[in-house]
GROMACS .gro file of C-alpha atoms in nm:
model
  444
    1UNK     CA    1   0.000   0.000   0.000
    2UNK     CA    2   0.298   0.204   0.072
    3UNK     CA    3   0.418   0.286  -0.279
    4UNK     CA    4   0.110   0.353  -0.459
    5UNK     CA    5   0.046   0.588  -0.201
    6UNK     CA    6   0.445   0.753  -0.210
    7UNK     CA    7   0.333   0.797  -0.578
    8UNK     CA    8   0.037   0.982  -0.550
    9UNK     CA    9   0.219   1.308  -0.370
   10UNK     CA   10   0.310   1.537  -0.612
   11UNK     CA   11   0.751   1.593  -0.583
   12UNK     CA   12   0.708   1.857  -0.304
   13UNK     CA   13   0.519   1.619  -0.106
   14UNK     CA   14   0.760   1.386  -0.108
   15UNK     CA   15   1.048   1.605  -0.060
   16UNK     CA   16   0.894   1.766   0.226
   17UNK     CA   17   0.796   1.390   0.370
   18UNK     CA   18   1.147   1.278   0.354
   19UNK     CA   19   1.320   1.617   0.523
   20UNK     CA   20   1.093   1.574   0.784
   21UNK     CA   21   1.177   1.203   0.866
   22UNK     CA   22   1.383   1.141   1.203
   23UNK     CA   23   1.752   1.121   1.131
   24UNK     CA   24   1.649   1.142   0.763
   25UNK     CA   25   2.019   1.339   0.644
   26UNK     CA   26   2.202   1.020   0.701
   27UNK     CA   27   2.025   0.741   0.636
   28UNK     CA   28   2.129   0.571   0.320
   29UNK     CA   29   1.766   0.449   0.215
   30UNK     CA   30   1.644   0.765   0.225
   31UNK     CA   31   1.946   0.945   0.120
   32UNK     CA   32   1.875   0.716  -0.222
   33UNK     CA   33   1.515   0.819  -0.211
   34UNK     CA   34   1.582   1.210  -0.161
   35UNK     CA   35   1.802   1.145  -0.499
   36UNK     CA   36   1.531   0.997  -0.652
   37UNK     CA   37   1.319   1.244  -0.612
   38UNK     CA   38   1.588   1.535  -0.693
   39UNK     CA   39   1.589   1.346  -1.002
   40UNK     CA   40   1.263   1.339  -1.163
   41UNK     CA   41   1.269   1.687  -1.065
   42UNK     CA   42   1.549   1.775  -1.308
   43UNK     CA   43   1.407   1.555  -1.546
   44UNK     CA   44   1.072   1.749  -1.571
   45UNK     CA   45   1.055   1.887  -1.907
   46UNK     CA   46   0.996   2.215  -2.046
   47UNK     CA   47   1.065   2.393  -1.698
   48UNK     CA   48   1.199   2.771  -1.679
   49UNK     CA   49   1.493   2.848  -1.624
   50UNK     CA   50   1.513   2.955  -1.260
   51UNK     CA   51   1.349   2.646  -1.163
   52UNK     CA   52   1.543   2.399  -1.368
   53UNK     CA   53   1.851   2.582  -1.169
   54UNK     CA   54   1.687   2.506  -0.825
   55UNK     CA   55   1.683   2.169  -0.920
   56UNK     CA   56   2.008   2.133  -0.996
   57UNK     CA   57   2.089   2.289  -0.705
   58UNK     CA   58   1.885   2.014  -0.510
   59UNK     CA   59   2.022   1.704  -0.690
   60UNK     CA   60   2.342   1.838  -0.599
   61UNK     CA   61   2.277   1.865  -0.241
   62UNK     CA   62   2.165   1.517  -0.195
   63UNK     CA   63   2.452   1.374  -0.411
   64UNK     CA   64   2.700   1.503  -0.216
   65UNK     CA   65   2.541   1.290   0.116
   66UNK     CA   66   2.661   0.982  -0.127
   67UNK     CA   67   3.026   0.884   0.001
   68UNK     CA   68   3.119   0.725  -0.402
   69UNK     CA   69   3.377   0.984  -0.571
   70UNK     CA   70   3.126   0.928  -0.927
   71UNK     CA   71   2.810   1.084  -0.693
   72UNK     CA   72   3.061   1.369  -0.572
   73UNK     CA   73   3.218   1.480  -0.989
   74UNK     CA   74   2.832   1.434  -1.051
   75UNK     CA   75   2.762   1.721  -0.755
   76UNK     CA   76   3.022   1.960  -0.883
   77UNK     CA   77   2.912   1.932  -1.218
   78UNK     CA   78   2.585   1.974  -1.129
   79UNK     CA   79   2.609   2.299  -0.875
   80UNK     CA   80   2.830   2.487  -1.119
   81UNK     CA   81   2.541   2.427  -1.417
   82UNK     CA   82   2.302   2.561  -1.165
   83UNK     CA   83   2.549   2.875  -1.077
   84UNK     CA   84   2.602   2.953  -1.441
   85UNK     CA   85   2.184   2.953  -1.514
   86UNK     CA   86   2.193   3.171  -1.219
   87UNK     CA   87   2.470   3.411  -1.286
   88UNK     CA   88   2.272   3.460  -1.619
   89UNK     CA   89   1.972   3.543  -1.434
   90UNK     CA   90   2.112   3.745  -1.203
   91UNK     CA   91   2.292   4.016  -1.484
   92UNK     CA   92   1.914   4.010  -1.649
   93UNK     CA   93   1.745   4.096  -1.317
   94UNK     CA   94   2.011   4.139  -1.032
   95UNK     CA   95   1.731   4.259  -0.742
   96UNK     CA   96   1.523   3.907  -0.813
   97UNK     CA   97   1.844   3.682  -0.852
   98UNK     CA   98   2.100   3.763  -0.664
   99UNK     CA   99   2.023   3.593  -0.361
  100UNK     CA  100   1.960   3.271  -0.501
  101UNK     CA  101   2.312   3.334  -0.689
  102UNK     CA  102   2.454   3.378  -0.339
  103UNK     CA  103   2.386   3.020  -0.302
  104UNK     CA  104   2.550   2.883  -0.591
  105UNK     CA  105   2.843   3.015  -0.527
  106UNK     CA  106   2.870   2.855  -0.195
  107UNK     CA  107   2.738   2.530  -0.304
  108UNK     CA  108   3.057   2.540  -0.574
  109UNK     CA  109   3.301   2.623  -0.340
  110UNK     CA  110   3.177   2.362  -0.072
  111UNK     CA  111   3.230   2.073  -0.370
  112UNK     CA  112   3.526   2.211  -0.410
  113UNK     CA  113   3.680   2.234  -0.099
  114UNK     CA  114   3.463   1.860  -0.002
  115UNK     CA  115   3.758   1.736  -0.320
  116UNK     CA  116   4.060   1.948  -0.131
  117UNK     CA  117   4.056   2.190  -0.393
  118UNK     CA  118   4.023   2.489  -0.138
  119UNK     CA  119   4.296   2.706  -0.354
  120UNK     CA  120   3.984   2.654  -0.676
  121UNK     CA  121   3.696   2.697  -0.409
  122UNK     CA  122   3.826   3.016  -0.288
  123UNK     CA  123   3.739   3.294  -0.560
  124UNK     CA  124   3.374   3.123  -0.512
  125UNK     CA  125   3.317   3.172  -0.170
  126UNK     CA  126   3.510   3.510  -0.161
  127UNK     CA  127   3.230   3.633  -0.408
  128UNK     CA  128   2.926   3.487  -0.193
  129UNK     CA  129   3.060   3.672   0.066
  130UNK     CA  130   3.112   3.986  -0.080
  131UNK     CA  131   2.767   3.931  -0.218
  132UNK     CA  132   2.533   3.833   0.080
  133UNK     CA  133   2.733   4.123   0.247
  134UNK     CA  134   2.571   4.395   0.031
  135UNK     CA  135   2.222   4.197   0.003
  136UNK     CA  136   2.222   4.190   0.438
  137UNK     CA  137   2.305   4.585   0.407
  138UNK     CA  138   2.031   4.621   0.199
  139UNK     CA  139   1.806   4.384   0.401
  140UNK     CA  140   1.729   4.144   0.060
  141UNK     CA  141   1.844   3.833   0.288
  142UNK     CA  142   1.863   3.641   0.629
  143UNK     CA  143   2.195   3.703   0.838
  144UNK     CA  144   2.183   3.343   0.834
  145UNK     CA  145   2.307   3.306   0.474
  146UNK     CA  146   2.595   3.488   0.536
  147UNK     CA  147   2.688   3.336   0.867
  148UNK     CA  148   2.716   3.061   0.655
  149UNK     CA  149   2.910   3.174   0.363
  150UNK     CA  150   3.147   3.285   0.667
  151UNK     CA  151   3.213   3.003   0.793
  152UNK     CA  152   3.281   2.771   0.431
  153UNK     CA  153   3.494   3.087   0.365
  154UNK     CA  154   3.703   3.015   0.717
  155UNK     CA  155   3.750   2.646   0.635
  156UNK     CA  156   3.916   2.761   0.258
  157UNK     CA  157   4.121   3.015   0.423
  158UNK     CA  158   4.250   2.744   0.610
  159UNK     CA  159   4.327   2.532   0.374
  160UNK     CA  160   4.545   2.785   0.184
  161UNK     CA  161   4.750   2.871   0.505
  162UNK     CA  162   4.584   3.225   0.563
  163UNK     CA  163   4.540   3.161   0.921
  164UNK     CA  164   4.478   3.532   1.100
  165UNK     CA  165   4.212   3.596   0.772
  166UNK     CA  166   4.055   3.213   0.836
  167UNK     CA  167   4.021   3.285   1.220
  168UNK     CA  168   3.852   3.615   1.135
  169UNK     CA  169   3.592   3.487   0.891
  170UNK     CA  170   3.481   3.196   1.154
  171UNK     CA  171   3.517   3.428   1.437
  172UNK     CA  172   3.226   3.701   1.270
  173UNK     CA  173   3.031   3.390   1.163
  174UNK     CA  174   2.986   3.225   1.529
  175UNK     CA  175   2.864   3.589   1.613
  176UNK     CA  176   2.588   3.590   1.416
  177UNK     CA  177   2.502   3.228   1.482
  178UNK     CA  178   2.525   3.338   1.868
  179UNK     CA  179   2.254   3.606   1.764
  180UNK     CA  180   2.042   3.381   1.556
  181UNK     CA  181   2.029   3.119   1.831
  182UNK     CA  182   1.900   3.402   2.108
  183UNK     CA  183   1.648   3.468   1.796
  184UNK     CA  184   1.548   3.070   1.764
  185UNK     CA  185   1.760   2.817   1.949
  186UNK     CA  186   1.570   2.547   1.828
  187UNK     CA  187   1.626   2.639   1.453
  188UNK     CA  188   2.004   2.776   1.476
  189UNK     CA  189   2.137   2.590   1.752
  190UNK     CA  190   2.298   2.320   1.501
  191UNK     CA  191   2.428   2.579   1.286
  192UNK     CA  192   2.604   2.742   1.586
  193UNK     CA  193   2.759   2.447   1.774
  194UNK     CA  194   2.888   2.355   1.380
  195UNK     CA  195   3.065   2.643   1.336
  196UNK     CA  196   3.210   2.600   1.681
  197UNK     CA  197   3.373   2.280   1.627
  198UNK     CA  198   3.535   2.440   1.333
  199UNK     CA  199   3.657   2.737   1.469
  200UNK     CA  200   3.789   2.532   1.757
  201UNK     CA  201   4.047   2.310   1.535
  202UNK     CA  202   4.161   2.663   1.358
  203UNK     CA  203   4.253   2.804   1.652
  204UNK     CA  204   4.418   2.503   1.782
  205UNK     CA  205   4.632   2.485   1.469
  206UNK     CA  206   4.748   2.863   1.536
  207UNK     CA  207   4.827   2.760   1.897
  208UNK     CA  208   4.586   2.957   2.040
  209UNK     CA  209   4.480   2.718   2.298
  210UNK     CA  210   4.260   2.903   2.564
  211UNK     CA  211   4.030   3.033   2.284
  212UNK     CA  212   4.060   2.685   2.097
  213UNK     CA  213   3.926   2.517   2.462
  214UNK     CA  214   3.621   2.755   2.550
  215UNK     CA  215   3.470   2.724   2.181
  216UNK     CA  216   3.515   2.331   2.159
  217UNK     CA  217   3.363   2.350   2.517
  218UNK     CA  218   3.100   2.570   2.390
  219UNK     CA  219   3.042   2.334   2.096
  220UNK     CA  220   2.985   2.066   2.309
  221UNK     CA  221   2.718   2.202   2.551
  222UNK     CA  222   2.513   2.366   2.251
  223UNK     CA  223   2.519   1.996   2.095
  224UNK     CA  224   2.363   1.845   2.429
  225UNK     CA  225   2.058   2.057   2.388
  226UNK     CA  226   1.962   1.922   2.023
  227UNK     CA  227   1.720   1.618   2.008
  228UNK     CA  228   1.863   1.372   1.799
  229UNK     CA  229   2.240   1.528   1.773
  230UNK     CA  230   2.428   1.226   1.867
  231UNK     CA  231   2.678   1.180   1.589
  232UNK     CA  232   2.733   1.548   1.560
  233UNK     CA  233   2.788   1.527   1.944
  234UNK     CA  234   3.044   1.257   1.916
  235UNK     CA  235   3.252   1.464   1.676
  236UNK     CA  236   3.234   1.784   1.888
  237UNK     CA  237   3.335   1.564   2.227
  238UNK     CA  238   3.633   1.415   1.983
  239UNK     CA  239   3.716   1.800   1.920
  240UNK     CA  240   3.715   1.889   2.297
  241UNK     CA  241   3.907   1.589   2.378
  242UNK     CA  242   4.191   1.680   2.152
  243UNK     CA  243   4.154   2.046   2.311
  244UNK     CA  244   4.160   1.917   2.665
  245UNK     CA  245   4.488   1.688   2.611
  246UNK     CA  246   4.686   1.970   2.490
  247UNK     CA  247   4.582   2.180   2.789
  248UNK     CA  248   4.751   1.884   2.969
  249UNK     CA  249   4.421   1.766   3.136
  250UNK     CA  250   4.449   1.390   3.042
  251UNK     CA  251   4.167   1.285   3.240
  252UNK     CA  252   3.872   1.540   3.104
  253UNK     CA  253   4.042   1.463   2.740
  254UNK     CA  254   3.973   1.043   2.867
  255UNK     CA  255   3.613   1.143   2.940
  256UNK     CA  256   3.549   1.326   2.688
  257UNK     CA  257   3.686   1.090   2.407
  258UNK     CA  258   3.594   0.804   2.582
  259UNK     CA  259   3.173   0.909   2.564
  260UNK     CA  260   3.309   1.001   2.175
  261UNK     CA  261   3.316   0.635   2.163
  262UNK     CA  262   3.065   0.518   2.345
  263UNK     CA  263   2.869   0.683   2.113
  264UNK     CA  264   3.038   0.613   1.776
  265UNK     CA  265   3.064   0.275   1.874
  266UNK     CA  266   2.672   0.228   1.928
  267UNK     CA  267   2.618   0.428   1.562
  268UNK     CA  268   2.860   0.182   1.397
  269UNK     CA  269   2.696  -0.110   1.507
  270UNK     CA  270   2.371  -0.004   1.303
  271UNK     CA  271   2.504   0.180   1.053
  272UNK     CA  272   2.911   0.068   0.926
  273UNK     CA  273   2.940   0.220   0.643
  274UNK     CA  274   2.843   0.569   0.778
  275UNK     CA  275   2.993   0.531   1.115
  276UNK     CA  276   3.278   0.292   1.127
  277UNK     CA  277   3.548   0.562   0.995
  278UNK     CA  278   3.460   0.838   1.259
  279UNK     CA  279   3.475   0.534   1.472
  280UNK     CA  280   3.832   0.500   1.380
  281UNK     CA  281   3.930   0.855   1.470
  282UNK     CA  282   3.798   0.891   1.826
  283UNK     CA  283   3.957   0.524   1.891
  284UNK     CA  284   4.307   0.676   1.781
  285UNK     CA  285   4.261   0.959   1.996
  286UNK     CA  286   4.225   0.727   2.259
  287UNK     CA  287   4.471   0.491   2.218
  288UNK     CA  288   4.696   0.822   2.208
  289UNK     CA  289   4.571   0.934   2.550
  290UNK     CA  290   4.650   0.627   2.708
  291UNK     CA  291   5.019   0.676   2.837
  292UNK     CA  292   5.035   0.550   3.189
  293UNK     CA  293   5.196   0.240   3.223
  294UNK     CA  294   4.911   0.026   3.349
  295UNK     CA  295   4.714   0.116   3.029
  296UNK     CA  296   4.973   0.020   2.783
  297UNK     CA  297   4.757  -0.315   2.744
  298UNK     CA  298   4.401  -0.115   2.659
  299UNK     CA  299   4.630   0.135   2.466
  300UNK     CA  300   4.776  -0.169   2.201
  301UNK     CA  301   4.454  -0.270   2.188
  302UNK     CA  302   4.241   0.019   2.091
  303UNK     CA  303   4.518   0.159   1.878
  304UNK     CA  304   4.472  -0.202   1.694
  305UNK     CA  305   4.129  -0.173   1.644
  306UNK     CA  306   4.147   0.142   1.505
  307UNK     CA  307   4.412   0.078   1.236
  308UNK     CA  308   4.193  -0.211   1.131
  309UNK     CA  309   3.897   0.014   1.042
  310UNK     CA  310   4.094   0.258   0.858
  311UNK     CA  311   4.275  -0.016   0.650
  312UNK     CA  312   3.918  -0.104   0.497
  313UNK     CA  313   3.969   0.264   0.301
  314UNK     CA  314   4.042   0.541   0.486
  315UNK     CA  315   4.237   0.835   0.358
  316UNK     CA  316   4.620   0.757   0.380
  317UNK     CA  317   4.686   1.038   0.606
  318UNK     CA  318   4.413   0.838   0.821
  319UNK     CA  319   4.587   0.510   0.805
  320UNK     CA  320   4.936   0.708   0.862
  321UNK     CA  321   4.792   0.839   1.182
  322UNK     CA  322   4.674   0.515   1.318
  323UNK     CA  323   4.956   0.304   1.236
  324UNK     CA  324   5.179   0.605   1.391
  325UNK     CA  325   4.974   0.579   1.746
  326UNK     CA  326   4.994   0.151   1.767
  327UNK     CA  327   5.390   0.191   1.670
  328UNK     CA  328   5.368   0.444   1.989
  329UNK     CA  329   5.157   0.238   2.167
  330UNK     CA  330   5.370  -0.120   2.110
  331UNK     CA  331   5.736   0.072   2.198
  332UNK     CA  332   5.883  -0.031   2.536
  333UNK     CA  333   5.766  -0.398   2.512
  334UNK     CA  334   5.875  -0.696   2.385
  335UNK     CA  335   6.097  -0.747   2.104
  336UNK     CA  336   5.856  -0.899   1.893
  337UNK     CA  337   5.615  -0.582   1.969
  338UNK     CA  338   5.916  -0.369   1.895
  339UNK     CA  339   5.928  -0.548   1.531
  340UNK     CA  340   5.599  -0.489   1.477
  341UNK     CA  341   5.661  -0.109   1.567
  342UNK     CA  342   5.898  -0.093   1.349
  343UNK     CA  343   5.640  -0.200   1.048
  344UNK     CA  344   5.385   0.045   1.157
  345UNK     CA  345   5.621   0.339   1.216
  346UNK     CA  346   5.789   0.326   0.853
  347UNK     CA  347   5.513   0.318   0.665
  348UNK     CA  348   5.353   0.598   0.853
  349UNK     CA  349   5.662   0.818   0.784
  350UNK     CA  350   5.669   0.690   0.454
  351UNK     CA  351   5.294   0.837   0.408
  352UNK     CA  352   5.428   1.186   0.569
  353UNK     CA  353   5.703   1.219   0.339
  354UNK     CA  354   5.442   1.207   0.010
  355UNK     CA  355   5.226   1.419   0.207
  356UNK     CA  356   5.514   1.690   0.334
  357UNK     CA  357   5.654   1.711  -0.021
  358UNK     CA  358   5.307   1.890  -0.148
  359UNK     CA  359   5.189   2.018   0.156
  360UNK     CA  360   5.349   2.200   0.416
  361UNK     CA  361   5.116   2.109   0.704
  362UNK     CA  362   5.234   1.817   0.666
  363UNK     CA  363   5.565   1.840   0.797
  364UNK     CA  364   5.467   1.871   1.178
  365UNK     CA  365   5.347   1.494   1.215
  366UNK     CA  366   5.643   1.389   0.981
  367UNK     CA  367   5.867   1.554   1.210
  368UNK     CA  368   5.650   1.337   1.532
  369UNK     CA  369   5.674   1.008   1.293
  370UNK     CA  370   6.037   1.023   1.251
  371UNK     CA  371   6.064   1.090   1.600
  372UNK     CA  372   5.842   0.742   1.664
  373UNK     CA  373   6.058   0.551   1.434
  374UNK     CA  374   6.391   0.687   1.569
  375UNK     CA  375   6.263   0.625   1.895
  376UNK     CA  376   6.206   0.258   1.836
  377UNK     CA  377   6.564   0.181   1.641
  378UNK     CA  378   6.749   0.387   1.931
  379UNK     CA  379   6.578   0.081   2.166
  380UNK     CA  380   6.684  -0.177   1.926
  381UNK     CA  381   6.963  -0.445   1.961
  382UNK     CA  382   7.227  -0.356   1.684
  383UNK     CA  383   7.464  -0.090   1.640
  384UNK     CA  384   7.316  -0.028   1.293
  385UNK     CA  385   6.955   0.052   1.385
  386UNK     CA  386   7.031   0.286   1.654
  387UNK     CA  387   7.291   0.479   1.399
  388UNK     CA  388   6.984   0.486   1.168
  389UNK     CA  389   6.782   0.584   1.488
  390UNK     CA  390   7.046   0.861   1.522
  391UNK     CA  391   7.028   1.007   1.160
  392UNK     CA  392   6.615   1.000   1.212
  393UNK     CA  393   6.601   1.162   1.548
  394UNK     CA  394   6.836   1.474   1.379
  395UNK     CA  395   6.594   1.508   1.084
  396UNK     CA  396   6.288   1.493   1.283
  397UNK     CA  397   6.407   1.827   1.401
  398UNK     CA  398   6.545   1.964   1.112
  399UNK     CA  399   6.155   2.075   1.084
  400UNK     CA  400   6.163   2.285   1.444
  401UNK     CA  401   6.273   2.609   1.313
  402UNK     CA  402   5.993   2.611   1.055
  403UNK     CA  403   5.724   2.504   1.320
  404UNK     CA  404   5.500   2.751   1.492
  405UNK     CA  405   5.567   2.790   1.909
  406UNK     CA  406   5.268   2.522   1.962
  407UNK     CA  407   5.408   2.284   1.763
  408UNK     CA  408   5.725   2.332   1.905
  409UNK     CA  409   5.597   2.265   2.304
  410UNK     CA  410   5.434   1.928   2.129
  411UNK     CA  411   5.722   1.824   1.987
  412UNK     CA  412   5.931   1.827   2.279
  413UNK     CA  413   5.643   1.684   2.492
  414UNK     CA  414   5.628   1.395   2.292
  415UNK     CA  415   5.976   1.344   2.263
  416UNK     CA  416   6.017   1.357   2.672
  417UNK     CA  417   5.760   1.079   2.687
  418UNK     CA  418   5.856   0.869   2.394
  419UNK     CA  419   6.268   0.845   2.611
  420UNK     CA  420   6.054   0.749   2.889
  421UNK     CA  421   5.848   0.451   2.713
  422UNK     CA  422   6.154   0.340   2.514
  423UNK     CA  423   6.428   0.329   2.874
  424UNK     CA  424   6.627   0.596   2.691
  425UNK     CA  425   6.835   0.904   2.859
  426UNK     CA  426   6.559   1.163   2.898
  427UNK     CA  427   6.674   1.531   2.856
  428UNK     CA  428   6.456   1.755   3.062
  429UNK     CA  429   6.306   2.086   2.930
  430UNK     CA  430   6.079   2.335   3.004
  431UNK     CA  431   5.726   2.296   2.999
  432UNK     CA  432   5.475   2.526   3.076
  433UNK     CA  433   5.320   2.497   3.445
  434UNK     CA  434   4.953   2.279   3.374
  435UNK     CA  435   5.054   2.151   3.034
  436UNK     CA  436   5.126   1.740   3.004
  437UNK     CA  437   5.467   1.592   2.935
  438UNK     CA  438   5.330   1.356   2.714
  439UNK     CA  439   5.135   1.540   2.435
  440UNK     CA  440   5.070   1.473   2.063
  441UNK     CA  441   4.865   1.643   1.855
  442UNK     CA  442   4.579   1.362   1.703
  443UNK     CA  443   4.399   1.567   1.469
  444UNK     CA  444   4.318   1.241   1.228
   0.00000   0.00000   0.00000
């Protein structure tokens, strides 16, 4: 009875039927059947031209909740057909079609930056900004479109290594979510505690740890008053985690990522294929934040399990990452565990090397991975692997000068409690009064 039924609403119906479905942005049955229905939209014939671009604009939205790289080209394709039909419009009749042109552009630069090409996404998103900022002045749109134009524009600045200008744009765009949410909480909330979890992890990567803190804290706490927010929740308690370890409070940072699991964990068991990966991130973080002694055993273990989800296809940063934290995990055991180390640690550095050769931001965790893999030879039995340890442990801080003060302070952290876990000479240094001795940054 079901389908005859389905078929009878006309395409807004249904459209409007499946956005208001519980916990409909995620579930892959419905994800299928909100592409459906994008679809036969598009395919309607002899529509106008605004319209048709709408439509486009909608396939392209729900194709881009597909995880396939053919459903993502098809998204970009699609949301730059829709931005040129609009950017047509919008020179015929500028006061109609602006606004919905405002859109475009921010739906091109988010495929863009969604395939890491933030350097191609950024003239896009500079222009919806520019835009929305003279159609707010003249009060043609919401604030709310430009708070979010803000905040994509903050994730591309990023990603080209304009820092000050990315903290800035996410900075004025959490302001006017704060404002929208004292408007409506229940309809902005989401928005805000979004853009929080963002502007956290920038701010962390400029070192600016006491801001980075209060806004992941802030994230979290606006995420426990949505209904329904649990996976977003699990990612913004990951965030704060990774906040709280660097502030050297291990146990908050074990709570917090330790709930991130809890809660991953229960999502993966229904769901794999949407779940299982951010399952594999808040595990790392964990096995990372287990550095007393008499967790060494949960440590191995959890650092294990995580490597084994990311090997099913994870990015190879990802992988990197997790086989980095078991090497970590395994060193100061058995000689068999320190083989194994071994394994783990040279292919991670051999994923940081590719990665620090195109990428500059890449060279902090190559410069940790060396110091992993140096660590481990420097423990080993032969005269040859710790001369090899040697020649690591200089070039893993070759990349110091180059690193911002932050990094620095990790660096040497990490380095203090690697000596310890391997039985090696420890040189003491200074570090700051509250922070740990045993930090590394776990940002995948």
């Amino acid at each position: 009875w079901l389908m005859p039924a389905w078929c009878r609403l006309s395409p807004k119906e249904q459209e409007d039927a499946v956005q208001n479905l519980p916990g409909h942005d995620k579930q892959p049955a419905i994800i299928e059947l909100a592409v459906d229905i994008a679809e036969a939209e598009v395919r309607t014939p002899n529509v106008d031209q605004p319209r048709l671009a709408k439509s486009l604009q909608d396939l392209c939205f729900v194709l881009s909740d597909r995880t396939d790289a053919a459903s993502r080209e098809k998204a970009m394709k699609l949301a730059k057909e829709s931005l040129e039909i609009r950017r047509k419009l919008a020179a015929q009749d500028p006061e109609k079609y602006e606004p919905d042109l405002g859109q475009s552009l921010l739906s091109v630069s988010n495929r863009l930056l969604a395939q890491s090409q933030s350097k191609e996404a950024r003239p896009y998103i500079e222009e919806s900004v520019a835009l929305r900022r003279r159609l707010i002045e003249a009060k043609k749109i919401p604030k709310i479109k430009l708070a979010m134009s803000l905040d994509t524009l903050g994730k591309v600045l990023t990603d080209v290594g304009e820092d000050d200008k990315a903290i800035e744009a996410s900075s004025e765009a959490c302001d006017m979510f704060r404002e929208l949410v004292q408007e409506d909480p229940k309809e902005y909330s989401n928005d805000l505690a979004l853009a929080l979890n963002g502007y956290a992890n920038r701010l962390q990567e400029m070192g600016r740890q006491k801001e980075a803190l209060a806004a992941a804290d802030e994230a979290v706490k606006v995420y426990r008053t949505i209904a329904n927010a649990q996976p977003k929740l699990a990612t913004a308690l990951s965030t704060h985690a990774d906040q709280l370890w660097e502030a050297g409070r291990r146990a908050e940072a074990l709570d917090a990522v330790r709930e991130s699991v809890k809660i991953r964990r229960a999502l993966a068991a229904e769901q794999p294929a949407l779940y299982e990966a951010p399952l594999g991130l808040s595990l790392n973080r964990l096995a990372t934040y287990l550095t007393d002694p008499s967790e060494r055993e949960e440590a191995v273990k959890t650092a294990r399990e995580s490597l084994a989800i990311r090997r099913k296809g994870a990015e190879p940063n990802e992988v990197a990452s997790s086989c980095e934290t078991l090497a970590r995990a395994l060193l100061g055991g058995s000689e068999d565990e320190r083989v194994e180390a071994l394994k783990h640690a040279e292919e991670a550095v051999g994923v940081w090397r590719r990665i620090a050769a195109v990428n500059p931001k890449g060279k902090p965790r190559l410069s940790m991975s060396l110091l992993i893999l140096s660590r481990l030879l420097l423990s080993g039995a032969t005269e040859d692997e710790k001369s090899r340890g040697a020649e690591l442990a200089k070039e893993s801080e070759t990349f110091l000068p180059n690193l911002m003060e932050h990094q620095k302070a990790l660096f040497q952290r990490e380095k203090e409690f690697l000596d310890k876990r391997a039985g090696l000479p420890v040189v003491d240094s200074a570090v700051p009064d509250g922070a740990s001795s045993n930090v590394v940054s776990t940002n995948v």
